[in-house]
Coordinates of C-alpha atoms in Angstrom, one line a residue:
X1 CA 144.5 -73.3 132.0
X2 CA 142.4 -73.4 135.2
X3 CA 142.8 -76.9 135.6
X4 CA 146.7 -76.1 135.3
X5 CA 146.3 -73.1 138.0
X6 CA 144.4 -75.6 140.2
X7 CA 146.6 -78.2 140.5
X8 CA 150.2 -76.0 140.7
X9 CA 148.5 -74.3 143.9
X10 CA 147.6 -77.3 145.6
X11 CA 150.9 -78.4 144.8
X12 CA 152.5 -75.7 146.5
X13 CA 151.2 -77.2 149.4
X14 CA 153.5 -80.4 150.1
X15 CA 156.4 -78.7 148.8
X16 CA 156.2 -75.9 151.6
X17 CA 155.3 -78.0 154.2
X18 CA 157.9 -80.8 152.7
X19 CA 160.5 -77.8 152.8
X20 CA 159.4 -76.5 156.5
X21 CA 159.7 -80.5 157.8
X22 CA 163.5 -80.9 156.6
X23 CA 164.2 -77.8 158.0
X24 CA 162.2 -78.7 161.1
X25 CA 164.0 -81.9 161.8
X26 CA 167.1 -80.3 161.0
X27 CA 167.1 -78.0 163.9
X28 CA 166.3 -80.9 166.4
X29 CA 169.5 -82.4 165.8
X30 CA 171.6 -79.0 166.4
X31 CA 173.2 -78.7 169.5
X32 CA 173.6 -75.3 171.2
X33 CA 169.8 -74.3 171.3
X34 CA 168.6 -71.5 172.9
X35 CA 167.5 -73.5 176.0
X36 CA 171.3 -74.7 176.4
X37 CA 172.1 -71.0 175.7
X38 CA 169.8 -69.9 178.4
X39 CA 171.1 -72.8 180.9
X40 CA 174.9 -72.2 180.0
X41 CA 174.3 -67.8 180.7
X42 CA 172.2 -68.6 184.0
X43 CA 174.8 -71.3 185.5
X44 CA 178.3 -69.4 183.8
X45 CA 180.8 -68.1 186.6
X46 CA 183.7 -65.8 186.5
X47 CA 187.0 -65.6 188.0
X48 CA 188.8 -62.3 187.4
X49 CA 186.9 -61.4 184.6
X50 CA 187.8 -64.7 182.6
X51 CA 184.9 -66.6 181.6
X52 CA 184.4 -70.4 182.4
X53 CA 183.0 -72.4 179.8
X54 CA 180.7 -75.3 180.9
X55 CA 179.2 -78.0 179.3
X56 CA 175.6 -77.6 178.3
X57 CA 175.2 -81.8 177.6
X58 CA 175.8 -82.0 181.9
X59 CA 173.7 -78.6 182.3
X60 CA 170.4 -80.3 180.6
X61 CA 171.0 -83.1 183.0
X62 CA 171.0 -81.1 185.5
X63 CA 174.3 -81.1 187.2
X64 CA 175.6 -77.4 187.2
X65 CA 172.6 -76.4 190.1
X66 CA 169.6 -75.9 188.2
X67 CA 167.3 -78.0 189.4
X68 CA 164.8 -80.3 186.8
X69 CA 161.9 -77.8 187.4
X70 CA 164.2 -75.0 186.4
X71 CA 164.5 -77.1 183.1
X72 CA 161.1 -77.6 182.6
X73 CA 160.4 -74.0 183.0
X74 CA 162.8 -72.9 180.6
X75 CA 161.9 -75.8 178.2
X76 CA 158.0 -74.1 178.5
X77 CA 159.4 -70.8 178.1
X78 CA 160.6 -71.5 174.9
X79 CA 158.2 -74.2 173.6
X80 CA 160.0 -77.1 174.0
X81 CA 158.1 -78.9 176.7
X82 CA 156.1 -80.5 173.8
X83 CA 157.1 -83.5 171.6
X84 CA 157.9 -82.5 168.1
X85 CA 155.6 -83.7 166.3
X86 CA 153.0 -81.5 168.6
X87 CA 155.4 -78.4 168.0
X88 CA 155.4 -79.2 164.2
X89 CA 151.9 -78.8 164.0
X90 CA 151.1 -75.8 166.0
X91 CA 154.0 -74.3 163.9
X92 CA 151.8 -75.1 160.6
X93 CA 148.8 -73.9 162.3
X94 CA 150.0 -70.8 163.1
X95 CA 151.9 -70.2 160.1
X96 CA 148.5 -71.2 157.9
X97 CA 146.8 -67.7 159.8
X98 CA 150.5 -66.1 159.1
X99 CA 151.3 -65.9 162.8
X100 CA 154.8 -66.4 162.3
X101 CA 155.6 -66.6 166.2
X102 CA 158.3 -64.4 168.5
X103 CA 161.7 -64.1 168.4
X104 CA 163.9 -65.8 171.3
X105 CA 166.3 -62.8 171.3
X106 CA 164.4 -59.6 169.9
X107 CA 161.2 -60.2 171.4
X108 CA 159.6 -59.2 168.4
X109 CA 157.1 -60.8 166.2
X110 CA 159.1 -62.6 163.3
X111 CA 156.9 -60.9 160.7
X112 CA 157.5 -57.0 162.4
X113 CA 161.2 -58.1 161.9
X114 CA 160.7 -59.1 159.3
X115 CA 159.3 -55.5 158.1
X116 CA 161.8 -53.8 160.3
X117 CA 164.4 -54.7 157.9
X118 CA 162.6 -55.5 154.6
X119 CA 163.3 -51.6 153.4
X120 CA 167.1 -52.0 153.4
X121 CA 167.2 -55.0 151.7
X122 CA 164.7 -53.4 149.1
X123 CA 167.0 -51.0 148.5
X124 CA 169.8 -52.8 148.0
X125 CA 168.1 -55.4 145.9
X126 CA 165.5 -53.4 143.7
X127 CA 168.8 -51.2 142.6
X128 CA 170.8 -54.1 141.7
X129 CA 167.2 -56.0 139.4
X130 CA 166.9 -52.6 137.9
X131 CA 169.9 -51.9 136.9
X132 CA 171.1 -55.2 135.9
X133 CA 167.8 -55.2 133.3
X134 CA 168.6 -51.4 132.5
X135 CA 172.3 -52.6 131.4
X136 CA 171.9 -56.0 130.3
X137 CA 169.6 -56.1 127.5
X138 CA 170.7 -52.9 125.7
X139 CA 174.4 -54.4 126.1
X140 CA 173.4 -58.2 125.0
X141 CA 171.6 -56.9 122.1
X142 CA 174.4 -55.0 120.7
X143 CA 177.0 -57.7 121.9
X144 CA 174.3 -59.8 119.3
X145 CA 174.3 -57.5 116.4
X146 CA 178.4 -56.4 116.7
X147 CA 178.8 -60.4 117.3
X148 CA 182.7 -61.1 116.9
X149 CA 183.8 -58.0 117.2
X150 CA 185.6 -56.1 118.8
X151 CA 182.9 -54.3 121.1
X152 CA 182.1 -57.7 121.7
X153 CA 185.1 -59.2 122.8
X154 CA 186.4 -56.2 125.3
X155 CA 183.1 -56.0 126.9
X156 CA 182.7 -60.3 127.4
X157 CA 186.4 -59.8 128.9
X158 CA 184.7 -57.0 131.5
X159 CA 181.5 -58.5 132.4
X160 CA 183.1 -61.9 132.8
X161 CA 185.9 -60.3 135.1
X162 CA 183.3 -58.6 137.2
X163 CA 181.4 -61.6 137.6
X164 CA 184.4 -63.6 138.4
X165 CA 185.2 -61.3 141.3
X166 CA 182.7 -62.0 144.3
X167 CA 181.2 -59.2 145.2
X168 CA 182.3 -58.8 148.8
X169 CA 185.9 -58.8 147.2
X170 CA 184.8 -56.0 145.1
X171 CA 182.7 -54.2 148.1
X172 CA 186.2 -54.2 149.9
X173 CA 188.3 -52.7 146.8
X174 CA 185.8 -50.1 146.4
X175 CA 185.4 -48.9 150.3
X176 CA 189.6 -48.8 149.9
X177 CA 189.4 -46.8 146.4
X178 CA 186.5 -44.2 147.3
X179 CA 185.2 -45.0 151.3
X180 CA 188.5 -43.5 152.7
X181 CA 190.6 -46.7 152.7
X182 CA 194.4 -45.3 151.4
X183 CA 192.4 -43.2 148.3
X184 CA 189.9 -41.0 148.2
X185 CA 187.0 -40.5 150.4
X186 CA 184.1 -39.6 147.8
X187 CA 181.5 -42.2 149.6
X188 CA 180.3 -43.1 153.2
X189 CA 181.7 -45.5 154.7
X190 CA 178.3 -47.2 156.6
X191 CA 174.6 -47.3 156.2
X192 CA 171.7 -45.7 154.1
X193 CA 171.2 -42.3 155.4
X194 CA 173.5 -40.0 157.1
X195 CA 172.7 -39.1 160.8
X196 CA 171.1 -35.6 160.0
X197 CA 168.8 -37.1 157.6
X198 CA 165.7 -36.1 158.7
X199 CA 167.1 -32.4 159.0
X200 CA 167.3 -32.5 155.5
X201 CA 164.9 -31.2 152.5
X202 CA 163.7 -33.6 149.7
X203 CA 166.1 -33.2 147.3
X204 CA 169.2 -33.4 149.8
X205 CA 167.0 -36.4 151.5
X206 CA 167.6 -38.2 147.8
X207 CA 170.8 -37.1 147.2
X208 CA 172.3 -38.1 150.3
X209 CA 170.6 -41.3 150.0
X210 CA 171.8 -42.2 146.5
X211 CA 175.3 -41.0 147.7
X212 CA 175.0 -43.8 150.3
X213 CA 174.0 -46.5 148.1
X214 CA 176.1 -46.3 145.3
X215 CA 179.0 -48.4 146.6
X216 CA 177.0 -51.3 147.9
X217 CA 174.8 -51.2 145.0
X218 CA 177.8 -51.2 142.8
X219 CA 179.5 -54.3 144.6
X220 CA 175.9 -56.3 144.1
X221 CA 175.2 -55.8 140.4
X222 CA 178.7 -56.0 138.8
X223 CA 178.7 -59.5 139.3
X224 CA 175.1 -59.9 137.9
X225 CA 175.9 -58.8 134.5
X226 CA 177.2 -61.6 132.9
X227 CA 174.8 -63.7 133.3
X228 CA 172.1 -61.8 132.1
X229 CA 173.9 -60.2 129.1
X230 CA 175.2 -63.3 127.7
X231 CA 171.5 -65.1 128.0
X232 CA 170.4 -62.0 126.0
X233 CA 173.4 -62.0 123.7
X234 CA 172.8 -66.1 122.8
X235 CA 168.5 -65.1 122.8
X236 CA 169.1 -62.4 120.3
X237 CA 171.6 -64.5 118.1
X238 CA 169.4 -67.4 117.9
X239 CA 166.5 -65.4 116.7
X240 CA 168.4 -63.3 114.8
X241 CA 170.1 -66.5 112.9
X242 CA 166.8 -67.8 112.3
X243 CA 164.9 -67.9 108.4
X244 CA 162.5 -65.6 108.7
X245 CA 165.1 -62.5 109.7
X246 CA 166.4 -63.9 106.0
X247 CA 163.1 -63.9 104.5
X248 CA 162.7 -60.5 106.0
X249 CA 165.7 -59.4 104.7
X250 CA 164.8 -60.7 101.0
X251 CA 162.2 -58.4 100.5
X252 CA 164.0 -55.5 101.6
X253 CA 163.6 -54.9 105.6
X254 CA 165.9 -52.7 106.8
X255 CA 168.0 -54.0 109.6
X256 CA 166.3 -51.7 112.4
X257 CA 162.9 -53.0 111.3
X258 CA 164.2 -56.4 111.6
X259 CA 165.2 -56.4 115.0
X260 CA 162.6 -54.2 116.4
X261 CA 159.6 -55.6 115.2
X262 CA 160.4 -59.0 114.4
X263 CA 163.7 -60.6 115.9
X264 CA 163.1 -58.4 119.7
X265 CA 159.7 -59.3 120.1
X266 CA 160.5 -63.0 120.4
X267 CA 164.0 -62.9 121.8
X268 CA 162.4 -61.0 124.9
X269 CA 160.2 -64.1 125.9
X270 CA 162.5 -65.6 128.0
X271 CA 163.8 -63.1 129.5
X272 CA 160.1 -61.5 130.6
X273 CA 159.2 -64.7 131.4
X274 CA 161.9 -64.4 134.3
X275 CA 161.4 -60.9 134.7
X276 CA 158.2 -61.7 138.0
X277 CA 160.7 -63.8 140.3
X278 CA 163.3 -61.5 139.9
X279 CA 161.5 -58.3 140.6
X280 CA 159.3 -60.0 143.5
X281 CA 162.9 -61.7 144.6
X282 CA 164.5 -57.8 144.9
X283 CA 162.1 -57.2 147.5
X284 CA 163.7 -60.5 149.7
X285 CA 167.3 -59.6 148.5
X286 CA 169.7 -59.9 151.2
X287 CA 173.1 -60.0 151.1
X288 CA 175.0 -61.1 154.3
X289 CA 178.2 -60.3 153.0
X290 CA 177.2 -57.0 151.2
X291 CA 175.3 -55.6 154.4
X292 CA 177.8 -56.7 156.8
X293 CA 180.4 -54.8 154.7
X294 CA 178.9 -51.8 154.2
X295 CA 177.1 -51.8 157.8
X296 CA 173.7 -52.3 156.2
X297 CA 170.8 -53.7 158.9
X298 CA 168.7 -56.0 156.4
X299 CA 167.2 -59.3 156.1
X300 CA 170.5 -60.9 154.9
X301 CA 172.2 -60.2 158.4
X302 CA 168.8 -61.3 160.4
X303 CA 169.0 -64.5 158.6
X304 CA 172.9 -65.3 159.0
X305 CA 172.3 -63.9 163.1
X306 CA 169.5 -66.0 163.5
X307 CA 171.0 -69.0 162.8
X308 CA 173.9 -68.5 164.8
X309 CA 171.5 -67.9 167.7
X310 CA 169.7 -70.6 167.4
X311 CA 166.3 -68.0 167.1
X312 CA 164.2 -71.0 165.7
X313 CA 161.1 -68.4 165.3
X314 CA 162.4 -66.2 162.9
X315 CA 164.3 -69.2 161.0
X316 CA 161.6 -70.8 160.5
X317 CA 158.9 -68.0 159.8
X318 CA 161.9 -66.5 157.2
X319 CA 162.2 -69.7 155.8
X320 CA 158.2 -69.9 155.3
X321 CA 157.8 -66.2 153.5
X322 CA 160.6 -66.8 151.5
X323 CA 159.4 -70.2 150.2
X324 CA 156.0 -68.7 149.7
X325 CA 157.2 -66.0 147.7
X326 CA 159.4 -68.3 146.2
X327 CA 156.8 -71.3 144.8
X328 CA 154.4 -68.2 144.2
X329 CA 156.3 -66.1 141.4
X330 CA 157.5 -69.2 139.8
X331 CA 154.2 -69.8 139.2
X332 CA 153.9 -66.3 138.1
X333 CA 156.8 -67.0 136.0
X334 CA 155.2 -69.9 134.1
X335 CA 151.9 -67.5 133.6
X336 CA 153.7 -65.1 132.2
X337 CA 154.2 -67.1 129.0
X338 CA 150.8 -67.3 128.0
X339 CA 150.9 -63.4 127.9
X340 CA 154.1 -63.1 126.1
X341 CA 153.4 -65.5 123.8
X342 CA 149.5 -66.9 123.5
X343 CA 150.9 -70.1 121.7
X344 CA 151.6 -71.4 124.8
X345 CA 149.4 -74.5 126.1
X346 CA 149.4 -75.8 129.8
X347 CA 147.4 -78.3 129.1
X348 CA 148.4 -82.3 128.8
X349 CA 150.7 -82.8 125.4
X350 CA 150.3 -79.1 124.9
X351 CA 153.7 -78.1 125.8

């Protein structure tokens, strides 16, 4: 088992910095960077309030009246007066002390952005994980035990209709049905709280929050269900198809003692096994389309604006927390089957 832990974390190392390189020589080959950005806004002219576009390929030559030590200022400004091999590794440097660098545009620290909009993507994503868990397993173990009939078949035809809708689509329907659209106006229209919020007491503080969230919650786990219900549905029938619910059954089990302490103890091992990298994920959750829609300032919409900016720092800081987090409750996920089931081995042949 240690030997196991060892050599997954030292693993971890390559693939991040494997992950950060692709991405890194990626963005070298992009044009529009924020030094052509910079170059194009200082040497732009107008002519009756009409905006001439000029071409940033002649600008970094020089040829639109910045001089080359203009250049080389702004290249310094935003790092790129180094070779990129040089910029790679002061990157990795800093990024090994978690000094994610400072945004080109919101001159911020990528990690206080990062923060700054973590607690609306929370929300949006620790709503969705719970209730997708909350729904799913109670509905794919009765969709096992009702199997064929015809609970089973009108809620398959629901779940597989909501998940066959995207959930922007469904964000859209449901801002027209209940945000005011042609219908009824029963739900706000834009963000988490309502402007008077801090006015408000603790219960209306909750209230008015949960009124807020319901929509855009709504629109993200509809199209989650399926998934998990039908991998817990299949689980559950597998198990419950299996000889020893027979054997049980010969010797006079009752069908409730079957599936509680028996059949549900070993269908729930792959699905608790997932249960770290989805809860962890939650916390990273964001939805460009969802938060766009509903006006919702999270990580989603940092990401997508970022990369239309060309705001290398918080791409690439992003891209390294989320990868983190990523290789880190995978490996969670793995060690979480020795504690659901101890038969588990890690070691060589043991699997």
């Amino acid at each position: 088992m240690g030997h196991y832990l060892v050599k997954r974390l030292l693993l971890m190392i390559p693939t991040l910095v494997g992950i950060l390189a692709i991405t890194f020589a990626v963005i070298q080959f992009v044009p529009g960077g924020p030094v052509e950005q910079m170059v194009q806004t200082l040497t732009r002219s107008g002519v009756a309030g009409e905006t001439v576009a000029v071409d940033t390929r002649s600008l970094l030559k020089g040829q639109s009246g910045l001089s080359p030590e203009e250049l080389g200022q702004l290249k310094a400004l935003y790092g790129f007066d180094k070779p990129p091999l040089t910029r790679f590794a002061d990157m990795l440097g800093n990024f090994a002390r978690f000094k994610l660098g400072e945004s080109f545009f919101h001159h911020q620290s990528v990690g206080v952005l990062i923060l700054d909009k973590l607690p609306v993507s929370m929300s949006l994503g620790l709503w969705t994980f719970f209730l997708t868990y909350l729904i799913c397993i109670p509905l794919g173990v009765a969709k096992a035990v009702r199997d064929g009939s015809r609970f089973d078949l009108a809620t398959s035809t629901f779940i597989l209709v909501g998940y066959a809708i995207p959930g922007f689509v469904l964000g859209v329907v449901l801002l027209v049905l209940f945000g005011g659209g042609s219908f009824w106006q029963l739900f706000p229209l834009r963000g988490l709280t309502s402007d008077n919020w801090a006015e408000l007491g603790l219960v209306d503080k909750v209230l008015d929050y949960l009124w807020h969230i319901a929509l855009p919650v709504t629109a993200s786990t509809v199209g989650n269900l399926a998934v998990m219900t039908l991998l817990t549905k299949n689980v559950f029938l597998e198990e419950i198809r299996r000889q020893y619910v027979y054997t049980a059954r010969a010797k006079g089990l009752s069908e409730s003692a079957i599936l509680y302490r028996h059949v549900f103890r070993n269908a729930l091992i792959p699905l608790i096994t997932g249960f770290p990298a989805a809860f962890i994920g939650a916390f990273f959750t964001g939805s460009l389309l969802i938060e766009t829609l509903f006006s919702l300032d999270g990580l989603g919409l940092l990401s997508y604006e970022s990369v239309i900016r060309r705001d290398y720092p918080v791409v690439m800081g992003s891209l390294y927390v989320f990868t983190l987090m990523g290789l880190v409750t995978k490996l969670l996920s793995d060690l979480s089957y020795l504690w659901v089931d101890p038969r588990v081995s890690f070691e060589e042949g043991g699997q």
